[in-house]
Short mmCIF file of C-alpha atoms and ligand atoms in Angstrom, two decimals:
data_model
loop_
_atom_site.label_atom_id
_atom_site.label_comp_id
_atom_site.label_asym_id
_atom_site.label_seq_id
_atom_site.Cartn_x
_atom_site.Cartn_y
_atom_site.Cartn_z
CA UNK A 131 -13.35 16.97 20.05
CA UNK A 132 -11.55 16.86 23.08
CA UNK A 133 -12.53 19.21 25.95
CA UNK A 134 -9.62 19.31 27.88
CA UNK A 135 -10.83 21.27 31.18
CA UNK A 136 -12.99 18.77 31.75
CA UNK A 137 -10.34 15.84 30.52
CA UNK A 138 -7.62 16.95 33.01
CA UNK A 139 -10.64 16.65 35.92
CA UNK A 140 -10.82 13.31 35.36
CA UNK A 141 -7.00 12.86 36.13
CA UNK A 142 -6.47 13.73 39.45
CA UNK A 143 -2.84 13.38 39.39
CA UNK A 144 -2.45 16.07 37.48
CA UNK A 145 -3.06 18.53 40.33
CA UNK A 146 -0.24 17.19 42.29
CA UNK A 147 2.47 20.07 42.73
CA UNK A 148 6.43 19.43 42.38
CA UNK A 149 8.96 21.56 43.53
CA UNK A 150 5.86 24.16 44.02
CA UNK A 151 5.58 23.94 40.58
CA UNK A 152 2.25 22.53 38.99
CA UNK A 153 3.03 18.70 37.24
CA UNK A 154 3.88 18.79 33.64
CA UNK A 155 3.62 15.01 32.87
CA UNK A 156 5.40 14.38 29.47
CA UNK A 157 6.40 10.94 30.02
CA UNK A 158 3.24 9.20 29.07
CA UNK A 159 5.02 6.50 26.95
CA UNK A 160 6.65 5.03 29.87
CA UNK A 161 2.69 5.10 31.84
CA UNK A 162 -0.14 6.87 31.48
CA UNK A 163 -2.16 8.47 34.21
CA UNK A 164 -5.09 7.20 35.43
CA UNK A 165 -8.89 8.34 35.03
CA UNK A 166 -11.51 8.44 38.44
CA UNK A 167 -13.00 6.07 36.95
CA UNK A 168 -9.81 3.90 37.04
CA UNK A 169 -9.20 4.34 40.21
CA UNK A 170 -12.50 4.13 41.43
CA UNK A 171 -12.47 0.41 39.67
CA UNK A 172 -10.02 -0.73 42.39
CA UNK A 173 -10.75 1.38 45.16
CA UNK A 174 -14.70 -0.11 44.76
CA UNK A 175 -13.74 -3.65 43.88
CA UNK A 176 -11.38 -4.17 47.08
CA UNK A 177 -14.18 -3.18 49.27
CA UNK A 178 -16.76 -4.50 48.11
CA UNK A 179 -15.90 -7.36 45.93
CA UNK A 180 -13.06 -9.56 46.49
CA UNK A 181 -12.53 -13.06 45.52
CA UNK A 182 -10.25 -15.66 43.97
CA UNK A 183 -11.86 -15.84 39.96
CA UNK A 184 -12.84 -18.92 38.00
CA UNK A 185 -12.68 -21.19 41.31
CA UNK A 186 -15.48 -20.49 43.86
CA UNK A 187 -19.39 -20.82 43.64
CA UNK A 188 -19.85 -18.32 45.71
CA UNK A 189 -21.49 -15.15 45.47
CA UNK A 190 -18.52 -12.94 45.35
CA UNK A 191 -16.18 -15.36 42.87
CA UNK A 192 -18.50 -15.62 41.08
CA UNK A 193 -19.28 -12.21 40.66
CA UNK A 194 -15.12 -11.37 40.51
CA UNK A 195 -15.16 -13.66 37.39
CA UNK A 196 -18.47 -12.36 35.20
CA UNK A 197 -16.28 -9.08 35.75
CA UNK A 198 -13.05 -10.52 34.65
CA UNK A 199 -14.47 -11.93 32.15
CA UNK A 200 -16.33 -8.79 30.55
CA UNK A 201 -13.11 -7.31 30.34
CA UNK A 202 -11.36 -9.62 28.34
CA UNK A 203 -14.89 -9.11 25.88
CA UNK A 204 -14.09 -5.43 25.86
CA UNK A 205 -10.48 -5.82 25.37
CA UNK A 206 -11.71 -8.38 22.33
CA UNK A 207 -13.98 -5.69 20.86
CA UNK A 208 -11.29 -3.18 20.90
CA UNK A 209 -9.02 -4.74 19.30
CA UNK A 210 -10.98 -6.54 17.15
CA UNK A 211 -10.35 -9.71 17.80
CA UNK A 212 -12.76 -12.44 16.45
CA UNK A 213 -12.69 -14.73 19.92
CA UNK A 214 -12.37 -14.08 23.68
CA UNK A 215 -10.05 -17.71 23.49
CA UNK A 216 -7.62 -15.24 21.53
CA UNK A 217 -6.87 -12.68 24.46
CA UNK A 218 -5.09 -13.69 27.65
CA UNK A 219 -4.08 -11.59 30.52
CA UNK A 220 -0.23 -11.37 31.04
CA UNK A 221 1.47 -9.05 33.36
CA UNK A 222 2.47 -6.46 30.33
CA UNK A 223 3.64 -6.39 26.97
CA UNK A 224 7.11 -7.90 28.63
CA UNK A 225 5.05 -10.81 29.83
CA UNK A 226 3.33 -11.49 26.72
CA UNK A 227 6.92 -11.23 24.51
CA UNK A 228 7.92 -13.94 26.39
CA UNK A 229 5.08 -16.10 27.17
CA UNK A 230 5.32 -16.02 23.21
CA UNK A 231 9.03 -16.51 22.79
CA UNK A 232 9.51 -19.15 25.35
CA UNK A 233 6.14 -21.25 24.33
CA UNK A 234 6.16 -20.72 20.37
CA UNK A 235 10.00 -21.07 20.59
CA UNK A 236 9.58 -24.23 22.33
CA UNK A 237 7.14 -25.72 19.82
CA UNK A 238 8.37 -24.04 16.42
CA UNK A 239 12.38 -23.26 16.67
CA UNK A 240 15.42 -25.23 16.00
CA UNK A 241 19.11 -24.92 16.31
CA UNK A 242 20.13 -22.89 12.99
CA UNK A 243 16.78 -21.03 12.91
CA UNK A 244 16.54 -17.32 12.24
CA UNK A 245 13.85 -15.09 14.05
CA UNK A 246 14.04 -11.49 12.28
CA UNK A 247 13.54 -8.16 14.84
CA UNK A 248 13.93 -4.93 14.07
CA UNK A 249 16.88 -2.29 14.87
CA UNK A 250 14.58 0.05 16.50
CA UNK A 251 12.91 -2.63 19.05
CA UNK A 252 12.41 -1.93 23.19
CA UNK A 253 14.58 -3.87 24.73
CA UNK A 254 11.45 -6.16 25.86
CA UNK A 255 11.09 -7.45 22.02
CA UNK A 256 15.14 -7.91 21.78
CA UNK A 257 16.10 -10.32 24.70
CA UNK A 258 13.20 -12.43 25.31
CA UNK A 259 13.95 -13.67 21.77
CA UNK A 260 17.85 -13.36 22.50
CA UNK A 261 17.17 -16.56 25.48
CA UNK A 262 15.12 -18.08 22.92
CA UNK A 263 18.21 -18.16 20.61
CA UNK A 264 20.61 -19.38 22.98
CA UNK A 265 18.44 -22.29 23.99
CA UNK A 266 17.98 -23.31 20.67
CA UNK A 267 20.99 -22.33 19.03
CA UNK A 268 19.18 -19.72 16.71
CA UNK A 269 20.03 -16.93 15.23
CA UNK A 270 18.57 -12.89 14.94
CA UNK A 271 18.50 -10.67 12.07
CA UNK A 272 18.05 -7.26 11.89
CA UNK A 273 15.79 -4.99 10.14
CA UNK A 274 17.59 -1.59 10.01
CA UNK A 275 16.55 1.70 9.52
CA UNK A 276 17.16 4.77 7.88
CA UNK A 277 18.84 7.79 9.69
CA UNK A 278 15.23 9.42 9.61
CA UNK A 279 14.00 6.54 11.38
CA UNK A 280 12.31 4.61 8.68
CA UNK A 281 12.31 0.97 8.78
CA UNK A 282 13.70 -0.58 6.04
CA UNK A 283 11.45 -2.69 4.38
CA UNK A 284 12.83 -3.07 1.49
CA UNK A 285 14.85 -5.32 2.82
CA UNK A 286 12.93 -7.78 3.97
CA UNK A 287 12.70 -9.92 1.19
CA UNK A 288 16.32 -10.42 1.37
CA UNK A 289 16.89 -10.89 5.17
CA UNK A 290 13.90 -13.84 4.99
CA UNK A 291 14.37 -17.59 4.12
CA UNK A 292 13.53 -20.77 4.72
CA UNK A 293 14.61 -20.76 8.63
CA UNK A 294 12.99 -17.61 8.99
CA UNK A 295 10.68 -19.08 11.77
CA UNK A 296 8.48 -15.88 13.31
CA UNK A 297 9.24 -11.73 12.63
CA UNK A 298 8.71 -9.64 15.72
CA UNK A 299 8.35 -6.09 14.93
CA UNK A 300 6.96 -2.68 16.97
CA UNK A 301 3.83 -0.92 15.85
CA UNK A 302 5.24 2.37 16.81
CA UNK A 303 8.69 2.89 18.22
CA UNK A 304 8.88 4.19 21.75
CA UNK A 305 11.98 6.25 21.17
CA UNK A 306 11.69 7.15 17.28
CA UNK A 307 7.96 7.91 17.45
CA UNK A 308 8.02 6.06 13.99
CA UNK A 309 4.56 4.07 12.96
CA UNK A 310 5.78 1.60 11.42
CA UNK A 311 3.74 -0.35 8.18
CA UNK A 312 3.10 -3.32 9.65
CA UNK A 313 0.03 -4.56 7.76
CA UNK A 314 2.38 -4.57 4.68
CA UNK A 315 5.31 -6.07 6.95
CA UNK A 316 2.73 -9.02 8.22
CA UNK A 317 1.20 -9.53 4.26
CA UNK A 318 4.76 -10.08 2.87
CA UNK A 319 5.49 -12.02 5.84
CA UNK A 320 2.68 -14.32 5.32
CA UNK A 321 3.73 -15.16 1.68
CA UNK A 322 6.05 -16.96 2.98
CA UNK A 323 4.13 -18.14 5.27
CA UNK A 324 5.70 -16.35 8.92
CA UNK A 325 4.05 -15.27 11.22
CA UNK A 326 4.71 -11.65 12.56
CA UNK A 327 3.98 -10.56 16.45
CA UNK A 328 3.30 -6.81 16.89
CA UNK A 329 4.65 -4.97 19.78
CA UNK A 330 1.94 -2.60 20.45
CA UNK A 331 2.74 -1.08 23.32
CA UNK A 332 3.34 2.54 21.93
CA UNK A 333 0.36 2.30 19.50
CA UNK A 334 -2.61 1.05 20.87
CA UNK A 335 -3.13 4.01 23.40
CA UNK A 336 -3.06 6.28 20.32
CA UNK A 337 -4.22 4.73 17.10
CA UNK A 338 -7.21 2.54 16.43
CA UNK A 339 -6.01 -0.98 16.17
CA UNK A 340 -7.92 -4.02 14.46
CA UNK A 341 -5.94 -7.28 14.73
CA UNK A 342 -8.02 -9.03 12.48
CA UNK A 343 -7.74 -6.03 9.33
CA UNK A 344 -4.05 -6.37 10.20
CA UNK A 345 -4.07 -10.21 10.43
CA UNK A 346 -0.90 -10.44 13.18
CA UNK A 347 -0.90 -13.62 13.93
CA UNK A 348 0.07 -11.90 17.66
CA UNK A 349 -0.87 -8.63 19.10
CA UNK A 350 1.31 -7.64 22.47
CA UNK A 351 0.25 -4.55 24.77
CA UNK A 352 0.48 -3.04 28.37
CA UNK A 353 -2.29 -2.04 30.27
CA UNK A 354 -0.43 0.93 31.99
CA UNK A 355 0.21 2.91 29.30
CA UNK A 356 -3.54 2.80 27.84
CA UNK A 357 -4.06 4.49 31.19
CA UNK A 358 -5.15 0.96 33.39
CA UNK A 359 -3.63 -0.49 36.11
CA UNK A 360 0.25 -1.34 36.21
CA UNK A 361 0.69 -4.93 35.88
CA UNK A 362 -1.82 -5.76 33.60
CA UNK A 363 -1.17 -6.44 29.75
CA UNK A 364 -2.36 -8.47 26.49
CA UNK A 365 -1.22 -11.20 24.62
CA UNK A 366 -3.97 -11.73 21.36
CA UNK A 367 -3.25 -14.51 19.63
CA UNK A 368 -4.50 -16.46 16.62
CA UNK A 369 -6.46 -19.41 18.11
CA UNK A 370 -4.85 -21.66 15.65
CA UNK A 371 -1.40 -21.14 16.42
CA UNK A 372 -2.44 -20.80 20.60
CA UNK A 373 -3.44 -24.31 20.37
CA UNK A 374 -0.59 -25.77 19.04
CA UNK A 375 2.14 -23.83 21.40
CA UNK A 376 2.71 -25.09 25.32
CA UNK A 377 1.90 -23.28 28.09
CA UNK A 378 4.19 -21.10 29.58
CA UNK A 379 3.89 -21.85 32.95
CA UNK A 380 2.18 -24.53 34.72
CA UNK A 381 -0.27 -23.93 38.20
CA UNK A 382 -3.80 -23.32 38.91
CA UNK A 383 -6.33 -22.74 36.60
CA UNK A 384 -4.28 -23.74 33.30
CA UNK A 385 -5.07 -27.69 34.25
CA UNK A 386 -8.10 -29.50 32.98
CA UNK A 387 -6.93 -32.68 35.26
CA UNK A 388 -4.02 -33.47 37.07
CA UNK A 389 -2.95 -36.89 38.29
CA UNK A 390 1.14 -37.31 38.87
CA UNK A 391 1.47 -39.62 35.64
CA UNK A 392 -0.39 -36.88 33.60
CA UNK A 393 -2.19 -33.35 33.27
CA UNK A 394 -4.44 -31.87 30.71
CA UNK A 395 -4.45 -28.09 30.29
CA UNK A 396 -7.62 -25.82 30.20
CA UNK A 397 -9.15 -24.76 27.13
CA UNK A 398 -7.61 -21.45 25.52
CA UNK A 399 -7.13 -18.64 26.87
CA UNK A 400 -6.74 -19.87 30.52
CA UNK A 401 -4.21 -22.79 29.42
CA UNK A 402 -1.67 -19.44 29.35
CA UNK A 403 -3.27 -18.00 32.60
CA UNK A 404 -1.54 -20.20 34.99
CA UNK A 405 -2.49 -19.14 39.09
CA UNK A 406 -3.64 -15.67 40.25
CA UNK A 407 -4.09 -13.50 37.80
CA UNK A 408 -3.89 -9.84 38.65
CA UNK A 409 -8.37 -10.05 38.26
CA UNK A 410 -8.88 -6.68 40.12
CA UNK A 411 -6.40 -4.40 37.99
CA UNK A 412 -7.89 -6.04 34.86
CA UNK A 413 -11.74 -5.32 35.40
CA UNK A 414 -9.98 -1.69 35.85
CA UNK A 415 -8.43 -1.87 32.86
CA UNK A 416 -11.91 -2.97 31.44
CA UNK A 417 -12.87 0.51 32.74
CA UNK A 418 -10.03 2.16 31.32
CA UNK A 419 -11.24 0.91 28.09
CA UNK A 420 -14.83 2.17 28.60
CA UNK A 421 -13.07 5.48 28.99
CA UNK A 422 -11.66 5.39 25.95
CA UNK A 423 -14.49 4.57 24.14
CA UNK A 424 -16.33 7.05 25.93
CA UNK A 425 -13.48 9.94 25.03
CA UNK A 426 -13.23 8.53 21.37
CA UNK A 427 -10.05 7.35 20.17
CA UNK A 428 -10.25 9.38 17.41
CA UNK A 429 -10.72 12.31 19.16
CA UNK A 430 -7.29 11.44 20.98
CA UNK A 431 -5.74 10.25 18.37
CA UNK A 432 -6.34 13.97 16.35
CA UNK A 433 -5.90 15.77 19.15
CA UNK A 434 -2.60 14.25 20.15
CA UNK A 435 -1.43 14.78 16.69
CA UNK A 436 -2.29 18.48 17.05
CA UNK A 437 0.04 18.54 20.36
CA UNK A 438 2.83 16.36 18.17
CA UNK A 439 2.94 18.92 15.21
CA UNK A 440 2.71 21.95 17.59
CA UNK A 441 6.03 20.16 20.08
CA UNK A 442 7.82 19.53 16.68
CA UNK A 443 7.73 23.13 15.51
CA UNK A 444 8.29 24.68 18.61
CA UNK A 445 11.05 22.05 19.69
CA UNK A 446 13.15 22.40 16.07
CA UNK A 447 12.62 26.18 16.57
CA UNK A 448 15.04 26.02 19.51
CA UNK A 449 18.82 26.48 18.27
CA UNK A 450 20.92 23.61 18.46
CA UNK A 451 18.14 20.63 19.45
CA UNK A 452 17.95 17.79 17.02
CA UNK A 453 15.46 15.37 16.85
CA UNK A 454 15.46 11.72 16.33
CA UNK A 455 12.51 10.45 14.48
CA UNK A 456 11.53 11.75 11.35
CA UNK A 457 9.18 9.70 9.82
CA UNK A 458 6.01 11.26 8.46
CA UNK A 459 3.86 9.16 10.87
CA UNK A 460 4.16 9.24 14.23
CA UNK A 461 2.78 8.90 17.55
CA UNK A 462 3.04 11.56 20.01
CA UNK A 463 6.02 11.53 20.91
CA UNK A 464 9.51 13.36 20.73
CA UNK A 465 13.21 12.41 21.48
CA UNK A 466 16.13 15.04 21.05
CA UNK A 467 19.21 16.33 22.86
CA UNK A 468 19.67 20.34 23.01
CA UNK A 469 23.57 20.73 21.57
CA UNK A 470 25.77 19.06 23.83
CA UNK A 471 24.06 18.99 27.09
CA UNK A 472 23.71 15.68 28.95
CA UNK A 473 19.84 14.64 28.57
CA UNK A 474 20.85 13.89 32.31
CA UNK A 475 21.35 17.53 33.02
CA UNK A 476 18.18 18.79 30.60
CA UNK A 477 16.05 15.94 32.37
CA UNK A 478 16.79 17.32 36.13
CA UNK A 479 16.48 20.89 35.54
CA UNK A 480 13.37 20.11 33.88
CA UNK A 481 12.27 17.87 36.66
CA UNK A 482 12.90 21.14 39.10
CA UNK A 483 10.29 23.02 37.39
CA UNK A 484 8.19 20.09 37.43
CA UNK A 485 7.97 19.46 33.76
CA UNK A 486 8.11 15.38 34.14
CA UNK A 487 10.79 14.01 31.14
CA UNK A 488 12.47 10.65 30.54
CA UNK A 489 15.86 10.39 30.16
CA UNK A 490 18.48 8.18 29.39
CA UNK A 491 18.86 5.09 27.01
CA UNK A 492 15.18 4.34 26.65
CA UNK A 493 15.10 0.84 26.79
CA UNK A 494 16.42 1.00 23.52
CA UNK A 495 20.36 0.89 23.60
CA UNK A 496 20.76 -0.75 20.01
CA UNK A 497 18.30 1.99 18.43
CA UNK A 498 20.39 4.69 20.11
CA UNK A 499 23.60 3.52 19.40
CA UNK A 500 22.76 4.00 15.41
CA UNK A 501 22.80 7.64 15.93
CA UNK A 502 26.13 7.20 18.33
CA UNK A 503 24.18 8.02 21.50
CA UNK A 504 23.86 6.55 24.63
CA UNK A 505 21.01 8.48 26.02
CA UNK A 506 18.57 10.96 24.73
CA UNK A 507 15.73 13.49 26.02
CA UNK A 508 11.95 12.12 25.68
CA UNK A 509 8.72 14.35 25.72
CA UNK A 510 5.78 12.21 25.62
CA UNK A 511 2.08 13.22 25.35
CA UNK A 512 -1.01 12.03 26.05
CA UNK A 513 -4.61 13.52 25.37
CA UNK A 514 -4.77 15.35 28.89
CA UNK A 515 -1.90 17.48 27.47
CA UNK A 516 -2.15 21.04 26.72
CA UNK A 517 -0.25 23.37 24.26
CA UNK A 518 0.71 25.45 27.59
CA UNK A 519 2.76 22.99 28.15
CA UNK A 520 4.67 21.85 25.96
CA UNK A 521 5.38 26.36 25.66
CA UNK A 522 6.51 25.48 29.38
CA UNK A 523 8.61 22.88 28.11
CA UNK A 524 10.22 25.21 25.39
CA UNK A 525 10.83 27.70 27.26
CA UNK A 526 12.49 25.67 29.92
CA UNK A 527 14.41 24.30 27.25
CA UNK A 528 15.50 27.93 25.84
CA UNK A 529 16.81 29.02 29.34
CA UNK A 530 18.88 25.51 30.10
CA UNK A 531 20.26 26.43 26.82
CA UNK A 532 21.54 29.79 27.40
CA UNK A 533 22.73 27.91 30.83
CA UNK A 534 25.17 26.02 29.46
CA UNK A 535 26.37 28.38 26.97
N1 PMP B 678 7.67 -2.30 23.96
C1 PMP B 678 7.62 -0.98 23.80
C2 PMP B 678 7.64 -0.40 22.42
C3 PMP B 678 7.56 -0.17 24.94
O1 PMP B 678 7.53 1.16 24.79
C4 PMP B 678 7.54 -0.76 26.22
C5 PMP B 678 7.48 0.08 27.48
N2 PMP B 678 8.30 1.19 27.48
C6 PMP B 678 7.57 -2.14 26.32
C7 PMP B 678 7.64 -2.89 25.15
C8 PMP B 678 7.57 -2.83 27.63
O2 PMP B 678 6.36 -2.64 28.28
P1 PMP B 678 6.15 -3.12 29.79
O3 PMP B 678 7.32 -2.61 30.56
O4 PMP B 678 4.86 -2.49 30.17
O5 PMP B 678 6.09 -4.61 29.76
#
């Protein structure tokens, strides 16, 4: 059970006033807020311990780095993950796209290969794979999907073949809401002997994720929207395939030796950390995690879907909105347009009453452009959400209506 007076105390951002109005944040799927305990991470860590990880013996580095170091083992519990070798830190799901494009691409693609993406990616899991291509020559394929914003599948067996060199697919869209079925995307995948790399950037904050029941052969996410620290993220990784790739980049910390005829890299996982790592925002996001745990992500994930099923009724009750994303599993989230209003216009008179929307193309241009749009509204929840106000947003919604009428 979630006990949300007590939840929205440990978010103190959610006191701040806009306009004079209090904050209604409904744009957790582009970042999260952050708990006390979050914050208190960083605030504690910068003054009272501060040093450079993996590289002194003194007290302090060495101190810095047992931290660090715990975090990647609670990042490898909660995702399941059978080694710590198999999680590196990257700057966000972004960084870990393309650590993974640019270094498996390098090792595994050649001129007239085919990587297959979906239609309803983030832009992040479109063009890092689009560079890829035009290095090599490659080519993309599409999965599409349905107008209710169901992937299709079914098609899959005939869009693979014998270049088919690595699928890269979201967990859960970011503009459609749509879970997709990845464990049966990754199994048919694998009978041909693909591997598959999950965006999860939109589903681990809200669904219980086990990498190794899944069997991705790579698991991306972003530490910002699981309510951590911007600028931290995670790349898992099946140690086989990690071992063969190069690293990304080259610096500190990814060397075992370095003379100027040769260098040896670092055992996994640090052979992808190359220099200074972001150390203090990921022990925070080590302590985002024990919140998580602590708040039950089960009890989030049911309680979010209460807030999703009560924002779709109310929402559809509202003449002339539409929304886009139908699919019978979701995550909490909800894109429309209200008739033919600009989601510019719906997005700033929202902002004036200090209900907090996003607007505009979503990082997602090709997954708008299927339903002939170029920009949409997005209400996004999170657990610290209450009913009250997504009835705030509603009405809101009602009046801008009768506005432009
Ligand atoms: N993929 C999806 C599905 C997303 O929603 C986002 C963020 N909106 C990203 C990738 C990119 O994440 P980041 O900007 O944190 O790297």
């Amino acid at each position: 059970m979630i006990d949300i007076k007590n939840i929205r105390k440990d978010f103190p951002v959610l006191n701040t006033a806009v306009y004079g109005n209090p904050l209604i944040y409904l744009d957790n799927a582009a970042t999260a807020q952050k708990p006390e305990c979050v914050i208190q991470t960083v605030d504690e860590l910068y003054r009272t311990c501060n040093a450079n990880i993996h590289r002194g013996v003194h007290f302090m580095s060495e101190q810095c780095t047992e931290k660090y170091e715990q975090a990647r083992e609670k990042i490898r519990q909660f995702i399941n993950a059978e080694k710590k070798a198999e999680i590196i830190f990257t700057s966000g799901t972004t960084g870990a796209i393309n650590t993974v494009a640019t270094s498996f691409g390098e090792r595994f693609v050649s001129s007239e290969d085919e990587i297959i993406i979906s239609e309803m990616e983030h832009h992040s899991n479109i063009v890092p794979w689009q560079l890829l291509c035009e290095r090599k020559g490659a080519k993309i394929k599409i999965i599409p999907f349905d107008d209710k914003g169901i992937l299709r599948t079914d098609l899959l067996d005939e869009l693979i073949n014998e270049r088919t060199k690595i699928i890269a697919v979201t967990h859960a869209s970011n503009v459609l809401g749509t879970i997709n079925p990845i464990k049966q995307i990754i199994a048919k995948a694998h009978k041909y002997n693909i591997p598959v790399l999950v965006d999860g950037a939109q589903a681990v904050p809200h669904e219980n994720v086990d990498v190794r029941d899944l069997d991705c052969d790579f698991y991306v996410f972003s530490g910002h929207k699981l309510y951590a620290p911007t600028g931290t993220g995670v790349l898992y990784g099946k140690e086989k395939l990690l071992e063969q790739m190069p690293p990304y980049q080259g610096g500190g910390d990814m060397i075992a030796t370095v003379t100027f005829e040769k260098t040896t890299y670092a055992p996994l996982p640090l052979k992808f950390e190359a220099g200074t790592l972001n150390f203090t925002d990921v022990i925070a996001l080590g302590a985002a995690i024990d919140y998580i745990n602590k708040t039950g992500l089960q009890n989030i994930a049911e309680y979010e879907h209460q807030l999703l099923d009560y924002a779709t009724r109310k929402l559809l009750a509202i003449e002339g909105l539409k929304i886009y994303g139908e699919a019978a599993e979701k995550v909490a989230l909800v894109s429309f347009l209200l008739n033919n209003i600009h989601h510019l216009d719906t997005g700033m008179i929202l902002d004036k009453k200090g209900i907090a929307v996003r607007t505009g193309a979503l990082c997602a241009e090709p997954l708008l452009a299927h339903f002939g749009k170029t920009g949409m509204v997005r209400a996004s929840f999170a657990f610290y959400n209450t009913f009250d106000e997504i009835d705030a947003l509603c009405e809101n919604l009602e009046k801008i209506s009768l506005m432009f009428k």
